[in-house]
CSV table of C-alpha atoms and ligand atoms in Angstrom, one decimal:
chain,number,residue,atom,x,y,z
A,270,MET,CA,21.7,-1.0,-4.9
A,271,THR,CA,19.0,-2.5,-7.2
A,272,ASP,CA,18.3,-5.8,-4.5
A,273,ARG,CA,16.4,-3.8,-2.5
A,274,HIS,CA,12.2,-3.3,-3.8
A,275,LEU,CA,11.1,-1.0,-4.8
A,276,SER,CA,7.0,-0.2,-5.2
A,277,PHE,CA,4.4,3.1,-5.5
A,278,GLU,CA,1.2,2.4,-4.6
A,279,PHE,CA,-1.5,5.9,-6.5
A,280,PHE,CA,-5.1,5.8,-7.0
A,281,PRO,CA,-7.0,6.5,-9.7
A,282,PRO,CA,-8.3,10.0,-10.4
A,283,LYS,CA,-11.8,11.1,-11.2
A,284,THR,CA,-10.6,13.8,-13.4
A,285,PRO,CA,-8.8,13.9,-16.6
A,286,GLU,CA,-6.7,16.8,-14.8
A,287,GLY,CA,-6.3,13.9,-12.5
A,288,ARG,CA,-5.1,11.4,-14.8
A,289,ASP,CA,-3.1,13.9,-16.5
A,290,LYS,CA,-0.7,14.3,-13.7
A,291,LEU,CA,-0.7,10.8,-12.5
A,292,ARG,CA,0.5,10.2,-16.4
A,293,ALA,CA,3.8,12.9,-14.9
A,294,THR,CA,4.2,11.0,-12.1
A,295,HIS,CA,4.3,7.7,-13.4
A,296,GLN,CA,6.8,9.3,-15.9
A,297,HIS,CA,9.0,10.4,-13.3
A,298,LEU,CA,8.4,7.6,-10.6
A,299,ALA,CA,9.7,5.1,-13.6
A,300,ARG,CA,13.3,6.6,-13.2
A,301,PHE,CA,13.3,4.2,-10.7
A,302,GLN,CA,12.5,1.0,-12.0
A,303,PRO,CA,10.4,0.1,-9.5
A,304,GLU,CA,9.4,-3.5,-9.2
A,305,PHE,CA,5.5,-2.5,-9.8
A,306,PHE,CA,3.4,0.5,-9.7
A,307,SER,CA,0.5,-0.8,-7.9
A,308,VAL,CA,-2.9,1.1,-7.7
A,309,THR,CA,-5.6,1.1,-5.1
A,310,TYR,CA,-9.2,0.5,-5.5
A,311,GLY,CA,-12.5,0.7,-4.5
A,312,ALA,CA,-14.1,-2.2,-2.0
A,313,GLY,CA,-17.6,-2.6,-2.8
A,314,GLY,CA,-16.3,-1.6,-7.1
A,315,SER,CA,-16.7,2.3,-7.1
A,316,THR,CA,-13.2,2.5,-9.2
A,317,ARG,CA,-13.6,-0.1,-10.8
A,318,ASP,CA,-13.2,1.1,-14.4
A,319,HIS,CA,-11.1,3.6,-13.1
A,320,THR,CA,-8.8,0.5,-11.5
A,321,ARG,CA,-8.4,-1.4,-14.0
A,322,ASP,CA,-8.6,2.2,-17.0
A,323,ILE,CA,-4.7,3.2,-15.4
A,324,VAL,CA,-3.6,-0.5,-14.2
A,325,LEU,CA,-3.3,-1.0,-18.2
A,326,GLU,CA,-2.0,2.1,-19.1
A,327,ILE,CA,0.6,1.5,-16.9
A,328,GLN,CA,0.9,-2.0,-18.2
A,329,GLN,CA,0.7,-1.2,-21.6
A,330,SER,CA,4.1,1.8,-21.4
A,331,GLY,CA,6.1,-1.1,-20.3
A,332,SER,CA,6.2,-0.6,-16.4
A,333,SER,CA,4.8,-3.8,-14.4
A,334,ALA,CA,1.3,-2.6,-12.6
A,335,SER,CA,0.0,-4.3,-10.0
A,336,PRO,CA,-3.9,-3.4,-9.3
A,337,HIS,CA,-5.2,-3.9,-6.0
A,338,LEU,CA,-8.3,-5.9,-5.7
A,339,SER,CA,-11.4,-6.6,-2.7
A,340,PHE,CA,-14.8,-8.3,-3.3
A,341,GLY,CA,-17.3,-5.4,-1.9
A,342,GLY,CA,-20.1,-6.3,-3.3
A,343,ASP,CA,-18.9,-7.5,-5.6
A,344,SER,CA,-20.5,-11.8,-7.5
A,345,LYS,CA,-18.1,-14.0,-7.4
A,346,GLU,CA,-18.3,-13.4,-11.2
A,347,ALA,CA,-18.0,-9.9,-11.3
A,348,VAL,CA,-14.7,-11.0,-10.0
A,349,ILE,CA,-13.2,-13.2,-12.3
A,350,ALA,CA,-14.2,-11.3,-14.8
A,351,LEU,CA,-11.8,-8.2,-14.0
A,352,LEU,CA,-9.5,-11.2,-13.0
A,353,GLU,CA,-9.6,-12.8,-16.1
A,354,SER,CA,-9.0,-9.5,-17.8
A,355,TYR,CA,-6.1,-8.6,-15.7
A,356,ARG,CA,-4.6,-11.8,-16.4
A,357,ASP,CA,-4.9,-11.8,-20.5
A,358,ALA,CA,-3.9,-8.1,-19.9
A,359,GLY,CA,-0.2,-9.5,-18.6
A,360,ILE,CA,-1.2,-8.9,-15.6
A,361,ARG,CA,0.9,-10.9,-12.9
A,362,ARG,CA,0.5,-9.3,-9.5
A,363,ILE,CA,-3.0,-8.4,-7.5
A,364,VAL,CA,-2.4,-6.5,-4.3
A,365,ALA,CA,-5.9,-9.3,-2.4
A,366,LEU,CA,-7.6,-6.8,0.5
A,367,ARG,CA,-10.8,-7.0,2.5
A,368,GLY,CA,-10.5,-3.1,2.2
A,369,ASP,CA,-13.9,-1.3,4.0
A,370,LEU,CA,-16.6,0.2,2.2
A,371,PRO,CA,-17.8,3.5,1.2
A,372,SER,CA,-19.8,5.5,4.0
A,373,GLY,CA,-23.9,4.3,2.3
A,374,MET,CA,-22.9,1.2,1.4
A,375,GLY,CA,-24.1,-0.5,4.5
A,376,GLY,CA,-26.1,-4.0,4.3
A,377,MET,CA,-26.0,-3.6,0.0
A,378,ALA,CA,-22.7,-5.5,0.5
A,379,GLN,CA,-20.7,-7.9,2.4
A,380,LEU,CA,-16.6,-7.4,3.5
A,381,VAL,CA,-14.7,-10.8,2.0
A,382,TYR,CA,-12.1,-10.6,4.4
A,383,ALA,CA,-8.4,-11.2,2.6
A,384,ASN,CA,-7.1,-15.1,3.0
A,385,GLN,CA,-11.1,-16.2,1.7
A,386,LEU,CA,-10.1,-13.8,-1.2
A,387,VAL,CA,-6.7,-15.3,-1.2
A,388,GLY,CA,-8.0,-18.7,-1.7
A,389,PHE,CA,-10.7,-17.6,-4.2
A,390,ILE,CA,-7.8,-16.4,-6.6
A,391,ARG,CA,-5.7,-19.2,-6.3
A,392,GLU,CA,-8.3,-21.8,-6.6
A,393,HIS,CA,-9.4,-19.8,-10.2
A,394,PHE,CA,-6.1,-18.7,-11.1
A,395,GLY,CA,-4.0,-20.8,-9.8
A,396,ASP,CA,-0.2,-19.6,-9.5
A,397,THR,CA,-0.9,-16.8,-12.6
A,398,PHE,CA,-0.7,-14.0,-10.1
A,399,GLU,CA,1.9,-13.9,-7.0
A,400,LEU,CA,-0.6,-12.8,-4.2
A,401,LEU,CA,0.7,-9.5,-2.0
A,402,VAL,CA,-2.0,-8.5,1.0
A,403,ALA,CA,-1.8,-5.6,3.5
A,404,CYS,CA,-0.4,-6.6,7.2
A,405,TYR,CA,-0.1,-3.3,10.1
A,406,PRO,CA,2.2,-3.3,12.3
A,407,GLU,CA,0.5,-1.3,14.7
A,408,ILE,CA,-2.2,-3.8,14.7
A,409,HIS,CA,-5.5,-3.3,12.0
A,410,PRO,CA,-8.0,-1.2,14.2
A,411,GLN,CA,-10.6,-3.2,14.4
A,412,ALA,CA,-8.0,-6.6,15.2
A,413,GLU,CA,-9.4,-8.2,17.7
A,414,SER,CA,-5.9,-9.0,19.1
A,415,TYR,CA,-2.6,-7.8,18.3
A,416,ASP,CA,-1.9,-11.3,18.1
A,417,ARG,CA,-5.3,-12.1,16.5
A,418,ASP,CA,-4.0,-9.7,13.8
A,419,ILE,CA,-0.4,-11.9,13.4
A,420,TYR,CA,-3.3,-14.9,14.0
A,421,TRP,CA,-4.6,-13.3,10.6
A,422,LEU,CA,-1.7,-12.5,8.2
A,423,GLY,CA,-0.6,-16.0,8.3
A,424,GLN,CA,-3.7,-17.6,7.7
A,425,LYS,CA,-3.3,-14.5,4.4
A,426,LEU,CA,0.0,-16.1,3.7
A,427,GLN,CA,-0.4,-19.7,4.1
A,428,ALA,CA,-4.1,-19.7,1.9
A,429,GLY,CA,-2.0,-18.4,-0.4
A,430,ALA,CA,-0.3,-15.0,-0.7
A,431,ASN,CA,3.4,-14.1,-1.1
A,432,ARG,CA,4.3,-11.6,0.7
A,433,ALA,CA,2.8,-8.4,3.4
A,434,ILE,CA,3.0,-4.0,2.9
A,435,THR,CA,2.6,-2.6,5.7
A,436,GLN,CA,0.2,0.2,6.9
A,437,TYR,CA,2.2,3.7,7.0
A,438,PHE,CA,4.2,4.4,10.7
A,439,TYR,CA,6.7,6.6,11.2
A,440,ASN,CA,8.4,4.5,14.3
A,441,PRO,CA,10.3,1.9,13.1
A,442,ASP,CA,10.7,-0.2,16.9
A,443,ALA,CA,7.0,-1.1,16.2
A,444,TYR,CA,8.0,-2.2,12.2
A,445,PHE,CA,11.0,-4.2,13.8
A,446,TYR,CA,8.7,-5.9,16.7
A,447,TYR,CA,6.3,-6.5,14.3
A,448,VAL,CA,8.5,-8.9,12.2
A,449,GLU,CA,9.7,-10.5,14.6
A,450,GLN,CA,6.6,-11.3,16.2
A,451,CYS,CA,5.5,-13.0,13.0
A,452,GLN,CA,8.6,-14.5,12.8
A,453,LYS,CA,7.8,-16.1,16.0
A,454,ALA,CA,4.4,-17.1,15.0
A,455,GLY,CA,6.1,-18.8,12.1
A,456,ILE,CA,6.3,-15.8,9.6
A,457,ASP,CA,8.7,-15.8,7.1
A,458,GLN,CA,7.7,-13.8,3.4
A,459,PRO,CA,8.8,-10.8,2.8
A,460,ILE,CA,7.2,-7.9,4.9
A,461,ILE,CA,8.1,-4.7,3.1
A,462,PRO,CA,7.5,-1.2,5.5
A,463,GLY,CA,4.7,1.0,3.4
A,464,ILE,CA,5.8,4.6,4.1
A,465,MET,CA,3.9,7.5,3.1
A,466,PRO,CA,5.3,10.8,2.7
A,467,ILE,CA,5.5,13.9,5.1
A,468,THR,CA,4.2,16.9,2.6
A,469,ASN,CA,0.5,18.3,4.5
A,470,PHE,CA,-0.6,18.1,7.9
A,471,GLN,CA,-4.4,18.0,8.3
A,472,ASN,CA,-4.4,15.0,5.2
A,473,LEU,CA,-1.9,13.4,7.2
A,474,VAL,CA,-3.9,13.9,10.2
A,475,ARG,CA,-7.4,12.7,8.6
A,476,PHE,CA,-5.9,10.1,7.4
A,477,SER,CA,-4.2,8.6,10.1
A,478,ASP,CA,-6.9,8.4,12.1
A,479,SER,CA,-9.0,7.2,10.2
A,480,CYS,CA,-6.7,4.0,9.6
A,481,GLY,CA,-4.9,3.7,12.8
A,482,ALA,CA,-1.6,4.7,11.8
A,483,ASP,CA,0.2,6.6,14.7
A,484,ILE,CA,2.0,9.9,14.4
A,485,PRO,CA,4.2,10.5,17.3
A,486,ARG,CA,3.8,13.2,19.6
A,487,TRP,CA,6.8,15.2,18.8
A,488,ILE,CA,6.3,14.7,14.9
A,489,ARG,CA,2.7,16.4,15.2
A,490,GLN,CA,4.0,18.9,17.2
A,491,ARG,CA,6.7,20.3,14.6
A,492,LEU,CA,5.0,20.5,11.5
A,493,LYS,CA,1.8,22.2,14.0
A,494,GLN,CA,4.2,25.1,15.1
A,495,PHE,CA,4.9,24.8,10.5
A,496,GLY,CA,1.2,26.3,10.5
A,497,ASP,CA,0.9,27.3,6.0
A,498,ASP,CA,4.3,27.0,5.8
A,499,SER,CA,4.2,24.4,3.4
A,500,ALA,CA,7.1,24.4,2.2
A,501,SER,CA,9.3,24.1,6.3
A,502,ILE,CA,6.9,21.2,6.5
A,503,LYS,CA,7.9,18.8,3.3
A,504,ALA,CA,11.8,19.9,4.5
A,505,PHE,CA,11.1,18.0,8.0
A,506,GLY,CA,8.9,15.8,6.4
A,507,LEU,CA,11.5,14.5,3.8
A,508,GLU,CA,14.4,14.8,6.5
A,509,VAL,CA,12.2,13.0,9.1
A,510,VAL,CA,11.5,9.9,6.1
A,511,THR,CA,15.1,9.7,5.2
A,512,GLY,CA,15.3,8.7,8.0
A,513,LEU,CA,12.7,6.4,8.8
A,514,CYS,CA,13.4,5.1,5.1
A,515,GLU,CA,17.1,4.6,6.0
A,516,LYS,CA,17.2,2.7,10.0
A,517,LEU,CA,14.5,0.0,8.4
A,518,LEU,CA,16.8,-1.0,5.4
A,519,ALA,CA,19.5,-1.3,7.5
A,520,GLY,CA,17.5,-3.0,10.3
A,521,GLY,CA,16.8,-5.4,7.3
A,522,ALA,CA,13.4,-4.4,6.2
A,523,PRO,CA,13.3,-6.1,2.0
A,524,GLY,CA,12.6,-2.5,0.8
A,525,LEU,CA,10.0,-0.2,0.0
A,526,HIS,CA,6.3,0.9,-0.7
A,527,PHE,CA,5.8,4.2,-0.8
A,528,TYR,CA,2.1,5.2,-0.8
A,529,THR,CA,2.6,8.8,-3.2
A,530,MET,CA,-0.4,10.4,-3.5
A,531,ASN,CA,0.2,10.4,-7.2
A,532,GLN,CA,2.4,12.6,-6.2
A,533,ALA,CA,6.8,12.7,-7.8
A,534,GLU,CA,8.4,14.7,-6.2
A,535,THR,CA,9.1,13.9,-2.9
A,536,CYS,CA,9.2,10.3,-3.6
A,537,ALA,CA,11.4,11.0,-6.1
A,538,ALA,CA,13.7,13.1,-3.4
A,539,LEU,CA,12.9,9.7,-0.6
A,540,CYS,CA,14.6,7.2,-4.0
A,541,ARG,CA,16.9,10.0,-4.4
A,542,ASN,CA,18.6,10.3,-0.8
A,543,LEU,CA,18.4,7.0,0.0
A,544,GLY,CA,20.7,5.9,-3.0
A,545,PHE,CA,17.7,4.8,-5.3
A,546,VAL,CA,19.9,4.1,-8.9
A,547,GLU,CA,17.8,7.0,-11.7
A,548,SER,CA,18.2,6.0,-15.4
B,181,FAD,P1,-8.1,-8.4,6.6
B,181,FAD,O1,-6.6,-9.1,6.1
B,181,FAD,O2,-9.5,-9.6,6.0
B,181,FAD,O3,-8.4,-8.5,8.1
B,181,FAD,C1,-9.5,-7.3,8.2
B,181,FAD,C2,-9.9,-7.4,9.8
B,181,FAD,O4,-10.6,-8.6,10.3
B,181,FAD,C3,-8.4,-7.8,10.8
B,181,FAD,O5,-8.7,-6.8,11.7
B,181,FAD,C4,-8.4,-8.6,11.1
B,181,FAD,O6,-7.9,-8.7,12.5
B,181,FAD,C5,-9.7,-9.5,10.4
B,181,FAD,N1,-10.1,-10.4,10.6
B,181,FAD,C6,-9.0,-10.5,9.3
B,181,FAD,N2,-9.4,-12.1,9.0
B,181,FAD,C7,-10.5,-12.5,9.5
B,181,FAD,C8,-11.3,-13.5,8.7
B,181,FAD,N3,-11.3,-14.7,8.5
B,181,FAD,N4,-12.0,-13.4,10.6
B,181,FAD,C9,-12.6,-12.9,11.2
B,181,FAD,N5,-11.1,-11.9,11.5
B,181,FAD,C10,-11.2,-11.5,10.4
B,181,FAD,N6,-8.3,0.1,1.4
B,181,FAD,C11,-9.1,-0.1,0.0
B,181,FAD,O7,-10.5,0.6,0.5
B,181,FAD,N7,-8.5,0.4,-1.2
B,181,FAD,C12,-7.1,0.2,-1.7
B,181,FAD,O8,-6.5,0.3,-1.9
B,181,FAD,C13,-6.3,-0.5,-0.2
B,181,FAD,N8,-4.8,-0.4,-0.4
B,181,FAD,C14,-4.6,-1.2,1.0
B,181,FAD,C15,-3.2,-1.5,0.3
B,181,FAD,C16,-2.5,-2.0,2.0
B,181,FAD,C17,-0.6,-2.0,1.5
B,181,FAD,C18,-2.3,-1.4,2.9
B,181,FAD,C19,-1.6,-2.2,4.2
B,181,FAD,C20,-4.0,-1.0,3.7
B,181,FAD,C21,-5.0,-1.1,2.0
B,181,FAD,N9,-6.7,-0.3,2.4
B,181,FAD,C22,-6.7,-0.3,1.5
B,181,FAD,C23,-6.4,-0.4,3.4
B,181,FAD,C24,-7.2,-2.1,4.1
B,181,FAD,O9,-8.0,-2.2,2.4
B,181,FAD,C25,-7.9,-2.2,5.6
B,181,FAD,O10,-7.0,-2.0,6.7
B,181,FAD,C26,-9.1,-2.9,5.0
B,181,FAD,O11,-9.7,-2.8,6.1
B,181,FAD,C27,-8.1,-4.7,5.5
B,181,FAD,O12,-8.4,-5.2,4.6
B,181,FAD,P2,-7.5,-6.6,4.9
B,181,FAD,O13,-7.5,-6.7,3.3
B,181,FAD,O14,-6.4,-6.0,6.2
B,181,FAD,O15,-8.2,-6.6,5.7
């Protein structure tokens, strides 16, 4: 089943222990031969060096690494220099984002919309990089409206992005309806569902509240009932997310992008359940 897209997302750890754990996670998930591993970026440049170091290490290990990138407070020259270092290291794919500014940076930095970043990269680097962008089946929290959010996705793709990866969601109908609306708006590039495994109730609620992802009531209630019983949360999460992925793939999704949170076990279990071949 190698025709289905598979990719994994990491964030840059802050400690040496976190780096060691990420190395082990990468080695574990590399057995599934994903198309790429992407590494997030703190808009405002807060993780610039960490993101670059991890990206280069993954790329040098023989896997394909894809850095996330946003302008934040960086100058054009700094962004160009970073992209040149990626190009020279053989990186051929970037996830281009507007990002969100970390708190405390207001006024010091300016957000650059992702369609502008995509245009900037195409202007300075031509077709050197494949460009992926973010999209939101449940609609970006700051969007003016459902249709306007799809309009801006279209603008990112028209500016030269090749594919989109979605924010996570647990309702497959939200994805299928969104893809249908995108197609009606003339978008025919692949829209890859982003999948967040369920392993910890409190963290999931916190992330979901901040990024506008909906946790259906029945999932919330079930997770709440498990309390501190982490084994039951993981078992239920695995069952629910496997079912979600099965529905997405059966309904025509081009593949899956996993938000790993730098943990291998749950993503590996999901991949096995879904029949991704392990070497
Ligand atoms: P944009 O596409 O620029 O959209 C932002 C908002 O403005 C939307 O509401 C849109 O409707 C509207 N809009 C878009 N373009 C325009 C325009 N030209 N004029 C007016 N309005 C416009 N965050 C990080 O900080 N680091 C990461 O590494 C990271 N990785 C992510 C990976 C994925 C796959 C996803 C789905 C999200 C990721 N995020 C990351 C979160 C993301 O940065 C935030 O959701 C951010 O608020 C929006 O980024 P964007 O690139 O989607 O923005």
